[in-house]
Amino acid sequence: MTGTELTPGTEWWRTAVIYQIYPRSFADANGDGMGDLAGISARLPQLKDLGIDAIWLSPFYTSPQRDAGYDVSDYCNVDPLFGTLDDFDVLQRTAHDLGIRVIVDIVPNHSSSDHGWFQAALAASPGSEERARYTFRDGKGDNGELPPNNWESVFGGLAWTRTTDPDGTPGQWYLHLFDSSQPDFDWDSEWVREQFRAVLRFWLDRGVDGFRVDVAHGMIKAPGLPDYTPPAEGGSMGGAPSSILEPGITAETPLTAPYWAQDGVHEIYRDWHQVLAAYPGDRVLAAEAWVDPLSQMAKWVRPDEMHQAFNFAYLETPWNATQLKSVIDDSLEAFGNVGAPSTWVLSNHDVVRHASRLALTGDNLQGHGIGPKTVGLPDTVLGLRRARAASALMLSLPGSSYLYQGEELGLPEAVDLPDHAREDPTWFRTNGERYGRDGCRVPIPWEAASESFGFSTGAKSWLPQPAEWAGLARDQQDGVADSTLELYKLALRLRREHSLASGTVEWQGGFDPAVAAYRNGDVTVVANTGSASIQLPAGDVLLASEELVGRTLPGDATAWLLTVQP
Ligand code: GLC
């Protein structure tokens, strides 16, 4: 059952606003404290009201939940925590009937160690066909007691775990770029390729509109799995270090780790492109590829590969007009050169929410989470102000924008989570040195006066919700002029009415250096990243992220004006 057919042939994804639902934390219909698919279905009308075009669902597949569902043990089923395949069908039909497309996550770099394929590999002997589906290697040292190379897991610690043979003696090692419960496949295996084509078809046959591809830059590893030490400044998910000329980093330092962004991944996406193209409608592949610079990332969205890639360069840009202008130009150029739309994104389930991140004063913290002992914790008032301004800028830009559930409420990162509540493997694998991502994954508040703020039909919530979130609950903002929710609704409505997503960026001069001002068709957007007020140019004000005093735009604010024709 696919529900109502949406208008085909429109390449809808070029201009879409895609809302990320993190199923654990969106809405819980059965009262167990964990979000579920029925909860999502019940809340879809409120997303329709927000004005989004599509939802992307983080994994809801069968999983032991060692990495919150990014450890899949059955790619073609729903975990009982979240419901059943029938619940998925209802969700999809409800969404389609509302005119909302549905993108699901696919996790091809690794499975769960509970997956039958991995269990079969463990039971089989070295050199077997079953082992060839994953990345098993003999250890180094006299008795194979040393790992095959020096790679480290993104979540901390070694990227290798040694197996135990059926007779109890230590055996081969297997690679896991993430948690030890997430063994990496070996994509040289044609068998693996065929399984994933079948997984894609399973969901396409059910009617999904596309896939967000997890770790889309990680599936192929350099031959020989050579040792590699990442530069200290590099992000753990790949990409070039931000300050490449730091002492210790020389021209010989390879920019690309032997496990990220290897050329061989492109062949896989060309193949997947064909799988999707055999289906009617405009099905989409969106890459989670942490690749620097943007011109490299654009390779993932060449015409015969994927359709979109998350613009992490934009996400990582501080609230600074000069840097924003430059990343916007670079994005439009890099993606435009391959005929793809740029995407824009400020938050997701892996990074510090932008209502906190944009006011952090410490360095390079976004990938590691923040917690009670973090130095430079944000001023929440300033953070929200900047987040509203940054979102207003983002939603005016041509291309496709991704929203992360709760950002439309202005939710900050939950900083004060008790240690015992934390679930991110990063926290455990680094002995609490890195807080990890739980702070952006706290269940969202719907109704201030209800238990668990209406997240659940019961009182429980798998991560505790900060008491002050009552004031940010959806029912406290709905219909309230100037609330963050109404700001998002207005931005999405105007974006559609003025066709901003298919427009262009024409920078306007004559402003303070702290201002990024541009024209997109009949709308002029003025983003003031400084703290001092500025005078707005002529033109009726369509939207403002802060209250204006006359024609004065305060600091850390964005306004949209109707362009006055010269
Ligand atoms: C991606 C996901 C992240 C997950 C990791 C391993 O980066 O977004 O949440 O932990 O892949 O699957």
PDB file of N, CA, C and O in Angstrom, residues 266-306:
ATOM      1  N   HIS A 266      31.675   5.442  -5.204  1.00  0.00           N
ATOM      2  CA  HIS A 266      30.818   6.032  -6.245  1.00  0.00           C
ATOM      3  C   HIS A 266      30.166   4.983  -7.139  1.00  0.00           C
ATOM      4  O   HIS A 266      29.052   5.154  -7.605  1.00  0.00           O
ATOM      5  N   GLU A 267      30.883   3.886  -7.341  1.00  0.00           N
ATOM      6  CA  GLU A 267      30.323   2.798  -8.139  1.00  0.00           C
ATOM      7  C   GLU A 267      29.045   2.254  -7.461  1.00  0.00           C
ATOM      8  O   GLU A 267      28.060   1.945  -8.135  1.00  0.00           O
ATOM      9  N   ILE A 268      29.088   2.202  -6.133  1.00  0.00           N
ATOM     10  CA  ILE A 268      27.910   1.700  -5.392  1.00  0.00           C
ATOM     11  C   ILE A 268      26.720   2.639  -5.618  1.00  0.00           C
ATOM     12  O   ILE A 268      25.596   2.199  -5.869  1.00  0.00           O
ATOM     13  N   TYR A 269      26.964   3.937  -5.573  1.00  0.00           N
ATOM     14  CA  TYR A 269      25.828   4.864  -5.703  1.00  0.00           C
ATOM     15  C   TYR A 269      25.308   4.952  -7.134  1.00  0.00           C
ATOM     16  O   TYR A 269      24.128   5.207  -7.350  1.00  0.00           O
ATOM     17  N   ARG A 270      26.204   4.716  -8.092  1.00  0.00           N
ATOM     18  CA  ARG A 270      25.715   4.652  -9.481  1.00  0.00           C
ATOM     19  C   ARG A 270      24.774   3.463  -9.629  1.00  0.00           C
ATOM     20  O   ARG A 270      23.737   3.543 -10.279  1.00  0.00           O
ATOM     21  N   ASP A 271      25.147   2.396  -9.002  1.00  0.00           N
ATOM     22  CA  ASP A 271      24.313   1.198  -9.014  1.00  0.00           C
ATOM     23  C   ASP A 271      22.965   1.485  -8.318  1.00  0.00           C
ATOM     24  O   ASP A 271      21.887   1.188  -8.849  1.00  0.00           O
ATOM     25  N   TRP A 272      23.004   2.103  -7.156  1.00  0.00           N
ATOM     26  CA  TRP A 272      21.765   2.399  -6.418  1.00  0.00           C
ATOM     27  C   TRP A 272      20.886   3.378  -7.193  1.00  0.00           C
ATOM     28  O   TRP A 272      19.666   3.288  -7.155  1.00  0.00           O
ATOM     29  N   HIS A 273      21.547   4.309  -7.871  1.00  0.00           N
ATOM     30  CA  HIS A 273      20.785   5.271  -8.686  1.00  0.00           C
ATOM     31  C   HIS A 273      19.892   4.505  -9.669  1.00  0.00           C
ATOM     32  O   HIS A 273      18.710   4.833  -9.854  1.00  0.00           O
ATOM     33  N   GLN A 274      20.472   3.480 -10.284  1.00  0.00           N
ATOM     34  CA  GLN A 274      19.708   2.670 -11.251  1.00  0.00           C
ATOM     35  C   GLN A 274      18.570   1.927 -10.559  1.00  0.00           C
ATOM     36  O   GLN A 274      17.482   1.802 -11.121  1.00  0.00           O
ATOM     37  N   VAL A 275      18.831   1.447  -9.360  1.00  0.00           N
ATOM     38  CA  VAL A 275      17.775   0.730  -8.629  1.00  0.00           C
ATOM     39  C   VAL A 275      16.585   1.671  -8.422  1.00  0.00           C
ATOM     40  O   VAL A 275      15.430   1.318  -8.689  1.00  0.00           O
ATOM     41  N   LEU A 276      16.857   2.900  -8.001  1.00  0.00           N
ATOM     42  CA  LEU A 276      15.763   3.848  -7.756  1.00  0.00           C
ATOM     43  C   LEU A 276      15.083   4.267  -9.051  1.00  0.00           C
ATOM     44  O   LEU A 276      13.863   4.440  -9.098  1.00  0.00           O
ATOM     45  N   ALA A 277      15.911   4.425 -10.102  1.00  0.00           N
ATOM     46  CA  ALA A 277      15.368   4.935 -11.365  1.00  0.00           C
ATOM     47  C   ALA A 277      14.353   3.971 -11.978  1.00  0.00           C
ATOM     48  O   ALA A 277      13.519   4.374 -12.794  1.00  0.00           O
ATOM     49  N   ALA A 278      14.405   2.714 -11.568  1.00  0.00           N
ATOM     50  CA  ALA A 278      13.470   1.731 -12.122  1.00  0.00           C
ATOM     51  C   ALA A 278      12.074   1.898 -11.521  1.00  0.00           C
ATOM     52  O   ALA A 278      11.133   1.231 -11.934  1.00  0.00           O
ATOM     53  N   TYR A 279      11.953   2.773 -10.535  1.00  0.00           N
ATOM     54  CA  TYR A 279      10.655   2.980  -9.879  1.00  0.00           C
ATOM     55  C   TYR A 279      10.021   4.279 -10.361  1.00  0.00           C
ATOM     56  O   TYR A 279      10.731   5.240 -10.667  1.00  0.00           O
ATOM     57  N   PRO A 280       8.702   4.317 -10.395  1.00  0.00           N
ATOM     58  CA  PRO A 280       8.046   5.567 -10.793  1.00  0.00           C
ATOM     59  C   PRO A 280       8.204   6.638  -9.717  1.00  0.00           C
ATOM     60  O   PRO A 280       8.516   6.317  -8.563  1.00  0.00           O
ATOM     61  N   GLY A 281       7.966   7.881 -10.104  1.00  0.00           N
ATOM     62  CA  GLY A 281       8.067   8.973  -9.127  1.00  0.00           C
ATOM     63  C   GLY A 281       9.508   9.423  -9.007  1.00  0.00           C
ATOM     64  O   GLY A 281      10.395   8.900  -9.679  1.00  0.00           O
ATOM     65  N   ASP A 282       9.741  10.383  -8.178  1.00  0.00           N
ATOM     66  CA  ASP A 282      11.089  10.915  -7.994  1.00  0.00           C
ATOM     67  C   ASP A 282      11.636  10.438  -6.677  1.00  0.00           C
ATOM     68  O   ASP A 282      11.493  11.110  -5.663  1.00  0.00           O
ATOM     69  N   ARG A 283      12.278   9.289  -6.682  1.00  0.00           N
ATOM     70  CA  ARG A 283      12.821   8.753  -5.433  1.00  0.00           C
ATOM     71  C   ARG A 283      14.222   9.343  -5.239  1.00  0.00           C
ATOM     72  O   ARG A 283      14.955   9.568  -6.207  1.00  0.00           O
ATOM     73  N   VAL A 284      14.581   9.530  -4.013  1.00  0.00           N
ATOM     74  CA  VAL A 284      15.789  10.312  -3.754  1.00  0.00           C
ATOM     75  C   VAL A 284      16.770   9.571  -2.851  1.00  0.00           C
ATOM     76  O   VAL A 284      16.371   8.815  -1.962  1.00  0.00           O
ATOM     77  N   LEU A 285      18.063   9.794  -3.127  1.00  0.00           N
ATOM     78  CA  LEU A 285      19.140   9.297  -2.267  1.00  0.00           C
ATOM     79  C   LEU A 285      19.848  10.514  -1.670  1.00  0.00           C
ATOM     80  O   LEU A 285      20.322  11.375  -2.412  1.00  0.00           O
ATOM     81  N   ALA A 286      19.916  10.579  -0.351  1.00  0.00           N
ATOM     82  CA  ALA A 286      20.582  11.708   0.305  1.00  0.00           C
ATOM     83  C   ALA A 286      21.775  11.182   1.100  1.00  0.00           C
ATOM     84  O   ALA A 286      21.626  10.283   1.931  1.00  0.00           O
ATOM     85  N   ALA A 287      22.940  11.752   0.814  1.00  0.00           N
ATOM     86  CA  ALA A 287      24.182  11.231   1.399  1.00  0.00           C
ATOM     87  C   ALA A 287      24.538  11.902   2.714  1.00  0.00           C
ATOM     88  O   ALA A 287      24.594  13.128   2.795  1.00  0.00           O
ATOM     89  N   GLU A 288      24.808  11.078   3.707  1.00  0.00           N
ATOM     90  CA  GLU A 288      25.515  11.588   4.883  1.00  0.00           C
ATOM     91  C   GLU A 288      26.989  11.319   4.625  1.00  0.00           C
ATOM     92  O   GLU A 288      27.490  10.224   4.855  1.00  0.00           O
ATOM     93  N   ALA A 289      27.673  12.291   4.057  1.00  0.00           N
ATOM     94  CA  ALA A 289      29.080  12.112   3.691  1.00  0.00           C
ATOM     95  C   ALA A 289      29.870  13.288   4.257  1.00  0.00           C
ATOM     96  O   ALA A 289      29.748  14.411   3.769  1.00  0.00           O
ATOM     97  N   TRP A 290      30.644  13.012   5.293  1.00  0.00           N
ATOM     98  CA  TRP A 290      31.435  14.082   5.914  1.00  0.00           C
ATOM     99  C   TRP A 290      32.717  14.227   5.100  1.00  0.00           C
ATOM    100  O   TRP A 290      33.740  13.635   5.433  1.00  0.00           O
ATOM    101  N   VAL A 291      32.620  14.977   4.013  1.00  0.00           N
ATOM    102  CA  VAL A 291      33.747  15.108   3.095  1.00  0.00           C
ATOM    103  C   VAL A 291      34.043  16.588   2.892  1.00  0.00           C
ATOM    104  O   VAL A 291      33.138  17.378   2.675  1.00  0.00           O
ATOM    105  N   ASP A 292      35.288  16.939   2.968  1.00  0.00           N
ATOM    106  CA  ASP A 292      35.747  18.306   2.737  1.00  0.00           C
ATOM    107  C   ASP A 292      36.673  18.317   1.537  1.00  0.00           C
ATOM    108  O   ASP A 292      37.378  17.326   1.328  1.00  0.00           O
ATOM    109  N   PRO A 293      36.801  19.378   0.773  1.00  0.00           N
ATOM    110  CA  PRO A 293      35.913  20.536   0.756  1.00  0.00           C
ATOM    111  C   PRO A 293      34.618  20.210   0.000  1.00  0.00           C
ATOM    112  O   PRO A 293      34.449  19.092  -0.474  1.00  0.00           O
ATOM    113  N   LEU A 294      33.751  21.218  -0.146  1.00  0.00           N
ATOM    114  CA  LEU A 294      32.461  21.002  -0.794  1.00  0.00           C
ATOM    115  C   LEU A 294      32.605  20.465  -2.220  1.00  0.00           C
ATOM    116  O   LEU A 294      31.780  19.685  -2.689  1.00  0.00           O
ATOM    117  N   SER A 295      33.665  20.887  -2.905  1.00  0.00           N
ATOM    118  CA  SER A 295      33.839  20.424  -4.285  1.00  0.00           C
ATOM    119  C   SER A 295      34.032  18.900  -4.323  1.00  0.00           C
ATOM    120  O   SER A 295      33.659  18.230  -5.277  1.00  0.00           O
ATOM    121  N   GLN A 296      34.620  18.349  -3.255  1.00  0.00           N
ATOM    122  CA  GLN A 296      34.763  16.893  -3.142  1.00  0.00           C
ATOM    123  C   GLN A 296      33.402  16.262  -2.827  1.00  0.00           C
ATOM    124  O   GLN A 296      33.017  15.264  -3.414  1.00  0.00           O
ATOM    125  N   MET A 297      32.713  16.877  -1.877  1.00  0.00           N
ATOM    126  CA  MET A 297      31.419  16.327  -1.475  1.00  0.00           C
ATOM    127  C   MET A 297      30.453  16.271  -2.654  1.00  0.00           C
ATOM    128  O   MET A 297      29.621  15.367  -2.762  1.00  0.00           O
ATOM    129  N   ALA A 298      30.612  17.241  -3.558  1.00  0.00           N
ATOM    130  CA  ALA A 298      29.699  17.303  -4.701  1.00  0.00           C
ATOM    131  C   ALA A 298      29.810  16.062  -5.581  1.00  0.00           C
ATOM    132  O   ALA A 298      28.913  15.763  -6.367  1.00  0.00           O
ATOM    133  N   LYS A 299      30.913  15.326  -5.451  1.00  0.00           N
ATOM    134  CA  LYS A 299      31.034  14.085  -6.246  1.00  0.00           C
ATOM    135  C   LYS A 299      29.925  13.089  -5.903  1.00  0.00           C
ATOM    136  O   LYS A 299      29.571  12.250  -6.714  1.00  0.00           O
ATOM    137  N   TRP A 300      29.416  13.171  -4.684  1.00  0.00           N
ATOM    138  CA  TRP A 300      28.367  12.230  -4.265  1.00  0.00           C
ATOM    139  C   TRP A 300      27.041  12.504  -4.978  1.00  0.00           C
ATOM    140  O   TRP A 300      26.173  11.660  -5.004  1.00  0.00           O
ATOM    141  N   VAL A 301      26.917  13.718  -5.526  1.00  0.00           N
ATOM    142  CA  VAL A 301      25.640  14.091  -6.143  1.00  0.00           C
ATOM    143  C   VAL A 301      25.799  14.416  -7.629  1.00  0.00           C
ATOM    144  O   VAL A 301      25.078  15.235  -8.185  1.00  0.00           O
ATOM    145  N   ARG A 302      26.752  13.747  -8.271  1.00  0.00           N
ATOM    146  CA  ARG A 302      26.841  13.862  -9.724  1.00  0.00           C
ATOM    147  C   ARG A 302      25.576  13.242 -10.321  1.00  0.00           C
ATOM    148  O   ARG A 302      24.922  12.426  -9.663  1.00  0.00           O
ATOM    149  N   PRO A 303      25.243  13.626 -11.561  1.00  0.00           N
ATOM    150  CA  PRO A 303      23.909  13.275 -12.096  1.00  0.00           C
ATOM    151  C   PRO A 303      23.553  11.799 -12.035  1.00  0.00           C
ATOM    152  O   PRO A 303      22.388  11.454 -11.935  1.00  0.00           O
ATOM    153  N   ASP A 304      24.554  10.909 -12.081  1.00  0.00           N
ATOM    154  CA  ASP A 304      24.203   9.480 -12.071  1.00  0.00           C
ATOM    155  C   ASP A 304      24.418   8.849 -10.693  1.00  0.00           C
ATOM    156  O   ASP A 304      24.471   7.631 -10.576  1.00  0.00           O
ATOM    157  N   GLU A 305      24.585   9.679  -9.653  1.00  0.00           N
ATOM    158  CA  GLU A 305      24.795   9.113  -8.315  1.00  0.00           C
ATOM    159  C   GLU A 305      23.624   9.475  -7.410  1.00  0.00           C
ATOM    160  O   GLU A 305      22.476   9.234  -7.730  1.00  0.00           O
ATOM    161  N   MET A 306      23.921  10.143  -6.298  1.00  0.00           N
ATOM    162  CA  MET A 306      22.854  10.474  -5.361  1.00  0.00           C
ATOM    163  C   MET A 306      22.239  11.821  -5.758  1.00  0.00           C
ATOM    164  O   MET A 306      22.721  12.498  -6.658  1.00  0.00           O
TER     165      MET A 306
END
